[in-house]
Coordinates of C-alpha atoms in Angstrom, one line a residue:
Chain A
M1 CA 100.2 83.5 69.2
R2 CA 96.5 82.1 69.7
I3 CA 93.9 83.6 67.5
G4 CA 89.7 84.4 68.5
T5 CA 91.2 85.3 72.2
A6 CA 90.8 89.0 71.7
K7 CA 90.1 90.8 74.9
E8 CA 88.6 94.2 75.4
T9 CA 89.4 95.1 78.9
Y10 CA 92.7 94.3 81.2
R11 CA 90.7 92.7 83.4
H12 CA 90.1 89.9 80.7
D13 CA 93.5 89.7 80.0
E14 CA 94.5 89.2 83.6
A15 CA 92.2 86.7 84.5
L16 CA 93.2 83.5 85.7
F17 CA 91.6 81.5 83.2
D18 CA 91.2 83.7 80.3
T19 CA 89.3 82.1 77.1
P20 CA 85.9 80.3 77.3
V21 CA 87.5 77.4 76.2
Q22 CA 89.5 77.0 79.6
R23 CA 86.7 77.9 81.6
W24 CA 84.5 75.3 80.2
W25 CA 87.3 72.7 80.4
L26 CA 87.5 74.2 84.3
A27 CA 83.7 73.5 84.5
G28 CA 83.9 70.0 83.7
L29 CA 87.0 69.5 86.0
F30 CA 85.0 70.5 89.0
V31 CA 81.9 68.6 87.8
A32 CA 84.4 65.6 87.5
I33 CA 85.8 66.1 91.0
A34 CA 82.4 66.4 92.7
A35 CA 81.1 63.3 90.6
F36 CA 84.5 61.4 91.7
P37 CA 83.2 59.7 95.1
F38 CA 79.8 58.6 93.6
V39 CA 81.3 56.3 90.7
A40 CA 84.8 55.6 92.3
D41 CA 85.1 52.9 95.2
A42 CA 86.5 53.1 98.2
Y43 CA 90.0 52.6 97.4
W44 CA 90.0 54.9 94.8
I45 CA 88.5 57.6 96.8
Y46 CA 91.3 56.7 99.5
L47 CA 93.8 57.7 96.8
G48 CA 92.0 60.8 95.8
C49 CA 92.2 62.3 99.1
L50 CA 95.9 61.4 99.5
V51 CA 96.5 62.9 95.9
A52 CA 94.9 65.8 97.4
I53 CA 96.9 66.5 100.7
N54 CA 99.9 65.9 98.7
I55 CA 99.2 69.0 96.4
A56 CA 98.4 71.1 99.2
S57 CA 101.9 70.6 100.7
A58 CA 104.0 70.4 97.2
T59 CA 102.0 73.7 96.2
G60 CA 103.4 75.5 99.4
L61 CA 106.9 73.9 98.7
N62 CA 106.8 75.2 94.7
I63 CA 105.5 78.6 96.4
L64 CA 108.7 78.4 98.7
T65 CA 111.6 76.6 96.4
G66 CA 109.7 76.8 93.0
F67 CA 108.9 80.6 92.9
T68 CA 111.2 82.1 95.5
G69 CA 114.0 79.9 94.9
L70 CA 114.8 78.8 98.3
V71 CA 115.6 75.0 98.4
S72 CA 113.5 73.5 101.8
L73 CA 114.0 70.1 103.0
G74 CA 111.8 70.7 105.8
Q75 CA 108.3 70.2 104.2
A76 CA 107.3 67.6 106.0
A77 CA 108.4 68.5 109.4
F78 CA 106.3 71.2 108.9
M79 CA 103.5 69.1 108.1
G80 CA 104.1 67.2 111.3
V81 CA 103.9 70.5 113.5
G82 CA 100.2 71.1 111.6
A83 CA 99.3 67.4 112.0
Y84 CA 100.2 67.7 115.7
I85 CA 98.8 70.9 116.4
V86 CA 95.3 69.9 115.0
A87 CA 95.2 66.5 116.8
W88 CA 96.2 68.0 120.2
L89 CA 93.1 70.5 119.5
E90 CA 90.9 67.7 118.3
I91 CA 91.7 65.4 121.4
N92 CA 91.9 68.3 124.0
L93 CA 89.7 71.0 123.0
G94 CA 87.5 69.2 120.6
T95 CA 87.1 72.9 118.7
P96 CA 85.8 72.7 115.0
F97 CA 88.1 71.2 112.2
F98 CA 88.5 74.7 110.5
V99 CA 89.9 76.0 113.6
N100 CA 92.2 73.4 113.9
L101 CA 93.3 73.4 110.4
L102 CA 93.7 77.4 110.9
A103 CA 95.5 77.1 113.9
G104 CA 97.8 74.2 112.4
G105 CA 98.5 76.4 109.4
L106 CA 99.5 79.1 111.6
G107 CA 101.7 77.5 113.9
A108 CA 103.3 75.7 111.2
G109 CA 103.9 79.3 109.3
L110 CA 105.3 80.9 112.8
I111 CA 107.9 77.7 113.0
G112 CA 108.3 78.6 109.3
I113 CA 109.2 82.0 109.8
L114 CA 112.0 80.8 112.7
V115 CA 113.1 78.4 110.1
G116 CA 113.8 80.9 107.4
I117 CA 115.7 83.7 109.1
P118 CA 119.1 82.0 107.7
S119 CA 117.9 82.4 104.2
L120 CA 119.0 86.1 104.3
R121 CA 122.5 84.9 104.6
V122 CA 122.7 81.4 103.3
K123 CA 121.4 79.9 100.0
G124 CA 121.5 76.6 98.1
L125 CA 122.6 73.7 99.4
Y126 CA 123.6 75.4 102.5
L127 CA 119.8 76.4 103.1
A128 CA 119.0 72.9 102.2
I129 CA 121.0 71.7 105.1
A130 CA 119.6 74.3 107.4
T131 CA 116.3 73.0 106.8
I132 CA 117.5 69.4 107.3
A133 CA 118.9 70.4 110.6
A134 CA 115.4 72.2 111.6
S135 CA 113.4 69.4 110.9
V136 CA 116.0 66.9 112.9
I137 CA 115.0 69.0 116.0
L138 CA 111.2 69.0 115.4
H139 CA 111.5 65.1 115.1
F140 CA 113.1 65.2 118.3
V141 CA 110.4 67.6 119.9
F142 CA 107.8 65.4 118.4
A143 CA 109.5 62.4 120.2
N144 CA 110.3 63.7 123.4
W145 CA 107.8 66.1 124.2
T146 CA 105.7 63.5 125.7
S147 CA 102.9 65.6 127.4
V148 CA 101.9 67.4 124.3
T149 CA 102.7 64.7 121.5
G150 CA 102.4 61.6 123.1
G151 CA 105.7 60.7 122.6
Q152 CA 106.9 57.7 120.5
S153 CA 103.3 56.3 120.6
G154 CA 102.2 59.6 119.2
L155 CA 98.5 61.0 119.4
T156 CA 95.4 59.0 118.5
M157 CA 92.5 61.2 117.5
P158 CA 88.8 61.4 117.0
P159 CA 87.4 61.9 113.3
A160 CA 86.7 65.7 112.3
T161 CA 82.6 66.1 112.8
F162 CA 80.7 68.4 110.6
L163 CA 77.1 69.1 111.8
G164 CA 76.9 66.4 114.4
T165 CA 78.2 64.0 111.6
A166 CA 81.7 62.2 111.9
L167 CA 84.1 62.5 108.9
D168 CA 85.6 59.1 109.5
Q169 CA 85.6 57.4 106.3
P170 CA 87.3 58.7 103.3
D171 CA 84.3 59.3 101.1
K172 CA 83.2 61.6 103.7
L173 CA 86.4 63.4 104.3
Y174 CA 87.0 63.7 100.8
W175 CA 84.5 66.5 100.9
L176 CA 86.7 68.3 103.3
I177 CA 90.2 67.5 102.0
V178 CA 89.4 68.4 98.5
P179 CA 87.7 72.0 99.0
V180 CA 90.4 72.8 101.5
T181 CA 93.0 72.1 98.5
V182 CA 91.2 73.6 95.9
L183 CA 91.1 76.8 97.8
M184 CA 94.6 76.5 98.8
V185 CA 95.6 75.9 95.0
L186 CA 93.8 78.5 93.6
G187 CA 95.0 81.0 96.7
A188 CA 98.4 80.3 95.1
S189 CA 97.3 81.0 91.5
N190 CA 96.1 84.1 92.6
L191 CA 99.2 84.9 94.7
F192 CA 101.1 85.2 91.7
R193 CA 98.8 87.8 89.9
T194 CA 100.0 90.2 92.3
R195 CA 103.0 92.1 93.8
I196 CA 103.5 89.4 96.5
G197 CA 104.1 86.7 93.9
R198 CA 105.9 88.7 91.5
A199 CA 108.4 89.7 94.5
F200 CA 109.4 85.8 95.0
I201 CA 110.0 85.2 91.6
A202 CA 112.3 88.5 91.4
I203 CA 114.1 87.1 94.6
R204 CA 114.6 83.8 93.1
D205 CA 115.7 85.0 89.6
R206 CA 118.0 88.1 90.7
D207 CA 117.9 88.8 94.2
I208 CA 120.2 92.0 93.9
S209 CA 118.1 93.8 91.1
A210 CA 115.0 92.7 93.3
E211 CA 116.3 94.7 96.2
V212 CA 117.0 98.0 93.9
L213 CA 113.5 97.7 92.9
G214 CA 112.3 98.2 96.3
I215 CA 111.7 94.6 97.8
P216 CA 113.0 94.0 101.0
L217 CA 114.3 90.7 101.0
L218 CA 114.5 89.0 104.6
R219 CA 110.9 90.4 104.7
Y220 CA 109.7 88.7 101.6
K221 CA 111.8 85.2 102.0
L222 CA 110.2 85.2 105.5
Y223 CA 106.8 85.9 104.0
S224 CA 107.5 83.0 101.4
F225 CA 108.7 80.9 104.0
A226 CA 105.7 81.5 106.0
L227 CA 103.4 80.5 103.3
S228 CA 105.0 77.6 102.3
S229 CA 104.9 75.9 106.0
F230 CA 101.1 77.4 106.3
Y231 CA 100.4 75.2 103.4
A232 CA 102.3 72.5 104.9
G233 CA 100.7 72.8 108.0
V234 CA 97.1 72.5 106.8
A235 CA 98.3 69.6 104.8
G236 CA 99.6 68.2 107.6
G237 CA 96.1 68.8 109.8
L238 CA 94.3 67.2 106.5
W239 CA 96.9 64.0 106.9
A240 CA 96.2 63.8 110.7
Y241 CA 92.3 63.5 110.2
F242 CA 92.8 61.2 107.5
F243 CA 95.0 58.7 109.4
R244 CA 93.9 60.1 112.7
V245 CA 97.3 58.8 114.2
V246 CA 100.3 61.1 114.8
T247 CA 103.6 59.9 115.3
P248 CA 106.9 61.2 115.3
E249 CA 107.6 58.5 112.1
S250 CA 104.6 59.8 110.4
F251 CA 106.7 62.8 108.8
P252 CA 110.2 61.3 108.0
L253 CA 112.8 63.3 106.1
V254 CA 112.5 60.9 103.0
M255 CA 108.8 62.4 102.9
S256 CA 110.4 65.9 102.2
I257 CA 112.3 64.5 99.5
F258 CA 109.3 63.1 98.1
F259 CA 107.5 66.4 97.9
L260 CA 110.8 68.3 96.7
A261 CA 111.0 65.3 94.0
A262 CA 107.2 66.0 93.2
I263 CA 107.4 69.7 92.2
I264 CA 110.7 68.9 90.1
V265 CA 109.1 66.0 88.3
G266 CA 105.7 68.3 88.3
G267 CA 107.7 71.4 86.7
M268 CA 109.1 74.0 89.5
G269 CA 107.3 77.6 89.5
S270 CA 104.3 76.3 88.3
I271 CA 101.1 75.9 90.0
L272 CA 100.2 73.4 87.5
G273 CA 103.4 71.8 88.0
G274 CA 103.1 71.3 91.7
I275 CA 99.4 69.4 91.5
L276 CA 100.7 67.1 88.5
G277 CA 103.9 66.4 90.2
A278 CA 102.0 65.2 93.6
A279 CA 99.5 63.7 91.6
F280 CA 102.2 61.9 89.6
M281 CA 104.2 60.7 92.7
T282 CA 101.5 59.9 94.8
M283 CA 99.3 57.5 91.8
V284 CA 102.6 56.1 89.9
P285 CA 103.6 53.4 92.6
E286 CA 100.3 52.5 93.1
A287 CA 99.6 52.6 89.1
L288 CA 102.5 50.0 89.1
K289 CA 101.1 48.1 91.7
L290 CA 98.0 47.4 89.9
I291 CA 100.0 46.4 86.9
V292 CA 101.6 44.1 88.7
G293 CA 98.3 42.8 90.0
W294 CA 96.9 42.2 86.7
L295 CA 100.1 40.2 85.6
S296 CA 99.6 37.5 88.4
P297 CA 97.4 35.3 86.6
W298 CA 100.0 34.6 84.1
L299 CA 103.1 35.1 86.6
P300 CA 102.2 33.2 90.1
D301 CA 105.0 34.8 92.0
A302 CA 104.4 38.3 90.4
V303 CA 103.8 40.0 93.4
A304 CA 107.3 38.8 95.0
L305 CA 109.0 38.9 91.4
L306 CA 108.0 42.4 90.4
S307 CA 107.8 44.4 93.8
P308 CA 111.4 45.4 94.0
V309 CA 111.1 46.0 90.2
R310 CA 108.3 48.5 91.0
T311 CA 110.7 50.4 93.1
I312 CA 113.3 50.6 89.9
V313 CA 110.8 51.8 87.6
F314 CA 109.3 54.6 89.8
G315 CA 113.1 55.6 90.1
A316 CA 113.9 55.4 86.5
L317 CA 110.6 57.1 85.8
I318 CA 111.8 60.3 87.7
V319 CA 115.6 60.2 86.2
G320 CA 113.9 60.0 83.0
F321 CA 111.8 63.0 83.7
L322 CA 115.1 64.7 84.5
I323 CA 116.7 64.3 81.5
F324 CA 114.4 64.5 79.1
E325 CA 111.9 66.9 80.5
P326 CA 113.8 69.0 82.7
R327 CA 111.0 71.8 83.3
G328 CA 108.3 68.9 84.3
L329 CA 104.9 67.7 83.4
A330 CA 103.9 71.3 83.5
E331 CA 106.0 72.1 80.3
A332 CA 104.7 68.9 78.2
W333 CA 101.1 69.7 79.1
R334 CA 101.9 73.3 77.8
R335 CA 103.5 71.6 74.5
L336 CA 100.5 69.6 74.2
R337 CA 97.9 72.5 74.5
R338 CA 100.1 74.0 71.8
F339 CA 99.9 71.2 69.7
F340 CA 96.0 71.3 69.8
H341 CA 96.0 74.9 69.4
L342 CA 97.8 74.9 66.1
W343 CA 96.3 71.8 64.8
P344 CA 95.6 70.9 61.9
F345 CA 97.5 74.0 60.7
K346 CA 100.6 72.9 61.9
T347 CA 101.7 69.3 63.4
Chain B
M1 CA 104.2 116.5 84.9
A2 CA 105.7 118.8 82.0
V3 CA 104.4 122.0 83.8
E4 CA 105.9 120.6 87.1
M5 CA 109.4 120.1 85.7
S6 CA 109.7 123.8 84.2
S7 CA 108.6 125.4 87.2
D8 CA 111.1 123.8 89.5
E9 CA 114.1 123.9 86.7
G10 CA 117.0 124.6 88.6
R11 CA 116.5 122.7 91.7
T12 CA 119.6 120.2 92.3
A13 CA 118.0 116.5 91.8
L14 CA 121.3 115.0 93.6
A15 CA 124.4 116.3 95.2
V16 CA 127.2 113.9 95.7
D17 CA 129.7 115.6 98.4
G18 CA 132.9 114.4 99.0
L19 CA 132.2 110.4 98.5
R20 CA 135.3 108.0 99.7
L21 CA 135.2 104.5 98.9
S22 CA 137.7 102.0 99.5
F23 CA 138.3 98.5 98.7
G24 CA 141.1 97.3 101.1
G25 CA 143.9 99.2 99.8
L26 CA 142.2 100.4 96.5
R27 CA 140.8 103.8 96.6
A28 CA 137.7 103.3 94.2
L29 CA 136.4 106.8 95.0
D30 CA 138.6 109.7 96.3
G31 CA 136.4 112.7 97.1
V32 CA 134.1 112.8 94.4
S33 CA 131.6 115.8 94.4
F34 CA 129.3 117.2 91.7
T35 CA 125.4 117.8 91.4
A36 CA 122.9 116.9 88.8
R37 CA 120.2 119.7 88.2
E38 CA 116.4 118.6 88.0
G39 CA 115.5 117.6 84.5
S40 CA 119.0 117.4 83.3
V41 CA 121.1 114.9 81.4
T42 CA 124.2 114.3 83.1
S43 CA 126.6 111.8 82.0
I44 CA 129.5 110.4 84.0
I45 CA 132.4 109.5 81.8
G46 CA 135.9 108.0 82.4
P47 CA 138.4 105.1 81.6
N48 CA 138.0 101.8 82.6
G49 CA 138.1 101.3 86.5
A50 CA 137.4 104.9 86.9
G51 CA 135.1 104.2 89.9
K52 CA 131.8 104.7 87.6
T53 CA 130.0 102.1 88.4
S54 CA 131.5 101.8 92.3
L55 CA 129.7 105.6 92.2
F56 CA 126.5 104.4 91.0
N57 CA 126.6 101.6 93.3
T58 CA 127.2 104.0 96.2
I59 CA 124.2 106.3 95.0
S60 CA 121.9 103.2 95.1
G61 CA 123.0 102.2 98.3
F62 CA 124.9 98.9 97.6
Y63 CA 128.3 100.2 98.9
R64 CA 128.4 102.2 102.2
P65 CA 131.2 105.1 101.4
G66 CA 133.9 105.6 104.0
A67 CA 133.1 109.7 103.8
G68 CA 131.0 112.1 102.1
S69 CA 127.5 112.2 101.8
I70 CA 124.8 112.1 99.2
R71 CA 121.5 114.1 99.2
F72 CA 118.4 113.7 97.1
F73 CA 116.1 116.4 96.4
D74 CA 117.4 117.7 99.8
T75 CA 116.8 114.7 101.8
P76 CA 119.9 113.0 102.9
V77 CA 120.0 109.4 101.9
D78 CA 123.3 108.2 103.6
G79 CA 121.6 105.8 106.1
L80 CA 119.1 104.3 103.6
R81 CA 119.2 100.7 102.2
P82 CA 118.4 100.3 98.5
P83 CA 114.6 99.3 99.0
E84 CA 114.3 102.9 100.8
R85 CA 116.1 104.8 98.3
A86 CA 113.9 103.2 95.8
R87 CA 110.7 104.2 97.5
L88 CA 112.2 107.7 97.3
G89 CA 112.5 107.6 93.5
M90 CA 116.0 106.6 92.8
A91 CA 115.7 104.2 89.7
R92 CA 118.1 102.3 88.2
T93 CA 119.2 100.3 85.2
F94 CA 122.5 97.8 85.1
Q95 CA 125.6 97.5 82.9
N96 CA 124.7 93.8 82.5
I97 CA 121.2 93.6 82.2
S98 CA 119.3 92.5 85.2
L99 CA 115.8 91.5 84.0
F100 CA 114.1 88.6 85.6
Q101 CA 114.6 85.5 83.1
G102 CA 111.7 83.6 84.2
M103 CA 109.1 86.1 83.6
T104 CA 107.3 88.0 81.0
V105 CA 108.4 91.5 79.8
L106 CA 104.8 92.5 81.3
D107 CA 105.5 91.3 84.7
N108 CA 109.4 92.5 84.7
I109 CA 107.7 95.8 84.1
K110 CA 105.1 95.5 86.6
L111 CA 107.9 94.5 89.2
G112 CA 109.1 98.3 88.9
R113 CA 105.8 99.6 91.0
H114 CA 106.1 96.9 93.9
A115 CA 107.5 99.5 96.4
H116 CA 104.3 101.8 95.4
M117 CA 101.9 99.3 96.1
A118 CA 100.5 98.0 99.1
T119 CA 98.7 94.7 98.4
G120 CA 99.4 92.3 101.7
V121 CA 99.8 88.4 101.7
L122 CA 96.4 87.9 102.6
E123 CA 94.7 89.9 99.8
A124 CA 96.9 88.8 97.2
L125 CA 95.7 84.8 98.2
F126 CA 92.0 85.9 97.8
Y127 CA 92.8 88.6 94.8
L128 CA 89.8 91.1 95.9
G129 CA 89.7 94.3 96.7
R130 CA 92.5 96.5 96.7
A131 CA 94.8 93.6 95.4
R132 CA 92.5 93.7 92.1
R133 CA 92.6 97.1 92.2
E134 CA 95.9 98.0 92.1
E135 CA 96.9 95.4 89.8
M136 CA 94.2 96.7 87.4
E137 CA 95.1 100.0 87.8
L138 CA 99.0 99.3 87.2
R139 CA 98.4 97.4 84.0
R140 CA 96.4 100.1 82.7
E141 CA 99.1 102.4 83.6
V142 CA 101.8 100.3 82.5
E143 CA 100.1 99.9 79.1
E144 CA 99.2 103.1 78.4
R145 CA 102.0 105.1 79.5
I146 CA 105.0 102.8 79.3
I147 CA 104.6 99.9 77.1
D148 CA 103.2 102.4 74.3
F149 CA 106.1 105.3 74.9
L150 CA 108.6 102.7 74.5
E151 CA 107.2 100.7 71.5
I152 CA 107.3 97.7 73.1
D153 CA 103.8 96.4 73.1
H154 CA 104.9 93.4 70.6
I155 CA 106.9 91.6 72.7
R156 CA 104.7 92.4 76.1
N157 CA 103.8 88.8 76.9
A158 CA 107.4 87.5 75.6
P159 CA 109.4 85.8 78.3
V160 CA 112.5 88.3 78.7
S161 CA 115.1 85.5 77.6
A162 CA 114.1 85.3 74.2
L163 CA 114.5 89.0 73.6
S164 CA 117.8 90.4 71.6
Y165 CA 120.1 92.6 73.6
G166 CA 118.7 96.1 72.2
L167 CA 115.1 95.0 73.2
R168 CA 116.4 93.9 76.6
K169 CA 118.0 97.2 77.5
R170 CA 114.5 99.2 76.3
V171 CA 112.4 96.6 78.8
E172 CA 114.9 97.5 81.7
L173 CA 114.3 101.2 81.2
A174 CA 110.5 100.3 81.0
R175 CA 110.9 98.7 84.4
A176 CA 112.4 101.3 85.7
L177 CA 110.4 103.8 84.5
A178 CA 107.5 101.8 86.1
M179 CA 109.2 102.6 89.6
R180 CA 107.9 106.1 89.3
P181 CA 111.5 107.3 89.4
R182 CA 112.8 111.3 90.0
I183 CA 116.1 110.5 88.7
L184 CA 116.9 107.7 86.6
L185 CA 120.6 106.0 86.8
L186 CA 121.5 104.4 83.4
D187 CA 124.6 102.2 83.8
E188 CA 125.6 102.0 80.1
P189 CA 122.3 102.3 78.5
V190 CA 123.9 101.7 75.0
A191 CA 127.0 99.6 75.4
G192 CA 126.8 96.6 72.9
M193 CA 124.3 98.3 70.6
N194 CA 124.4 98.8 67.2
R195 CA 124.3 102.4 65.7
E196 CA 120.3 102.3 65.0
E197 CA 119.6 100.7 68.6
T198 CA 121.6 103.8 70.0
E199 CA 120.0 106.5 68.5
D200 CA 116.7 104.7 69.5
M201 CA 117.7 104.5 72.9
A202 CA 119.5 108.3 72.9
R203 CA 115.7 109.1 71.6
F204 CA 113.9 107.3 74.6
I205 CA 116.2 108.9 77.1
L206 CA 115.6 112.5 75.7
D207 CA 111.7 112.1 75.6
V208 CA 111.6 110.3 79.0
R209 CA 113.4 114.0 80.2
E210 CA 110.5 115.7 78.4
E211 CA 107.7 113.8 78.9
W212 CA 108.0 112.5 82.5
G213 CA 110.4 115.4 84.0
V214 CA 112.6 113.3 85.2
T215 CA 116.4 113.6 85.8
I216 CA 118.7 111.5 84.0
L217 CA 122.4 110.1 85.4
M218 CA 124.3 108.0 83.3
V219 CA 127.2 106.0 82.6
E220 CA 128.4 105.6 79.2
H221 CA 131.2 104.8 77.0
D222 CA 129.7 106.2 73.7
M223 CA 131.3 109.6 73.3
G224 CA 128.9 110.5 70.4
M225 CA 126.1 109.7 72.6
V226 CA 127.1 111.2 75.6
M227 CA 128.1 114.5 73.7
D228 CA 124.8 114.8 71.8
I229 CA 122.4 114.3 74.8
S230 CA 124.1 115.6 77.8
D231 CA 123.7 119.0 79.5
H232 CA 126.4 118.2 82.1
V233 CA 129.6 115.8 81.9
V234 CA 131.3 114.6 84.8
V235 CA 134.7 113.1 83.9
L236 CA 136.2 110.3 86.5
N237 CA 139.6 109.1 86.7
F238 CA 141.0 106.8 89.2
G239 CA 138.6 107.6 91.5
Q240 CA 138.8 111.7 91.4
V241 CA 136.7 113.7 89.6
I242 CA 139.5 115.6 86.9
A243 CA 136.8 117.8 85.0
K244 CA 133.0 118.6 84.7
G245 CA 131.4 121.0 82.6
D246 CA 129.0 121.2 79.3
P247 CA 130.2 118.7 76.8
G248 CA 132.5 121.3 74.9
Q249 CA 134.2 122.4 77.9
V250 CA 134.8 118.8 78.8
S251 CA 136.1 117.9 75.4
S252 CA 138.2 120.3 75.1
N253 CA 139.9 120.1 78.5
P254 CA 143.7 119.1 78.3
D255 CA 143.4 117.0 81.4
V256 CA 140.5 115.0 80.2
I257 CA 141.9 114.5 76.8
A258 CA 145.5 112.9 78.7
A259 CA 143.2 110.9 80.9
Y260 CA 140.7 109.4 78.6
L261 CA 141.0 110.1 75.1
G262 CA 144.6 109.6 75.1
S263 CA 146.9 112.3 73.5
G264 CA 146.3 113.9 70.4
E265 CA 144.2 115.9 68.3
V266 CA 140.6 115.5 69.6
D267 CA 138.8 116.4 66.5
D268 CA 140.9 114.4 65.0
L269 CA 139.9 111.2 67.0
R270 CA 136.1 112.6 66.8
A271 CA 136.3 112.2 63.3
R272 CA 137.9 108.6 63.2
V273 CA 135.0 107.6 65.9
R274 CA 132.2 108.4 63.5
E275 CA 133.8 107.3 60.8
A276 CA 134.2 103.7 62.5
A277 CA 130.3 104.1 63.7
G278 CA 129.2 105.4 60.5
A279 CA 130.5 102.3 58.7
A280 CA 129.2 99.9 61.8
G281 CA 125.8 101.5 61.1
G282 CA 126.2 101.0 57.2
A283 CA 127.1 97.2 57.5
A284 CA 124.0 97.0 59.9

């Protein structure tokens, strides 16, 4: 129990960030995010954009898998749908980027609803297999619907433009990608303060009693699929603007596994978990690369010797999380916060 | 609400007529008929396997009966699925508590109101307008009418998985109340409780009836409680109703004694039950 957080209205108690300290930290975070492109070099801004895209997609998968309990291995394919829609619109119609991103999200959401239909009958691993099947079909479409997707060579697209400025470099795209991601993460947080989000969790925890409470299972599972793939579609659209080449190989199955691993490492069923997990999964390989780089003055062959070790360390870190922190980074974060709430009275 | 109740007393809240349900060759329900008067406490008793839970599952819409009909306040509900029955005002608790383990007490209770809210996905994402208004209204009502009433304010933010069995049963009742029920189906509300918890629960059930004017239909094995708080008792055995009436009539019915309490002297058996319960209460 925390002290010094007395509240006088229900509205204050229901707020997303309910203590002044939290709001200060949040303001600090926003300032840091806004200041980042001015202090960081191009490489770090590039990484920042990549992390933001992955956070958007992982948050989407967290809605479906972490909160609704429907395991999906189709997240990368849904991102692909969004990316192709955005690239096609940008090339052929040249519509503004927010229209394209919205269309990419909605298109992916519709496909998500189709893929989600079996979820009323199949659960768990069976549903995971069904989503793999769906993503194989989508890859086939990407590779063979040549008139629209450009076949194996894919689509090469012009950059997004905003008021006549081409957003062709990471330091400009940052101002598109990060705000969109922040909006989507806030949206997901809001969702779980309302009946819709509660219904998702109810379906995850005990679907039969959810039904007794008046929650129509199929409709809500499809909502969850639609939202999750909408998030994936928008993230895929951002991805397309970021790399500007979309090919069938851009969104492999292993990428879906990457997102599943991200929410497991971060913490399923926690918005913060999706953020931390995506950041962790994106940054750790880079951090390991940096460490190998620092070692090279002392070990001339470091890069050649340690590159395979890097992959092993990365894998070991994930396994370590599953064993020692099964509820993810979000839980570790909560413990850290509790420590400082109680400090110095209890350590 | 209390006024409404007294003016309507005597209406039939639930009418079950000739219900049949088979699982393969097993007849779980074999022509079950009874009615529950509005504002009454009706208990369904019977030995294990008599069909009590099957009856509940049929009433709440999980099982499709082979024959028979169910009317809820003059509305036939036979073709309706569980969520639709919930929306009409049928709330239910389960024999094995079915709370959502990953959520707090408050969120569990709020879920009860789901069917009576209208917030859509888009509004939920932005948490503006109706979403905010509905959530605030719900929070106020849950706090002021339900949490206070059931005396669970100290645990409102606790995760359900951290609660004792008795408290979980109470939270489940709270969630059912949030459904704006017109009838509450309670499946063994005091199973596994000690004497003190049982008495608390009996008091809450009677209070719910008084203050909310809700009709109560319950399955229960605790004979002391059934006889104390029921207005009407229905006895099932092998899927058939073998007796119904007020508690006094039922407990002196020879068929009931033979089928349920075992042969022998009822008063003697009752005394033994009381003694055992007293000993258990004393130990606790």
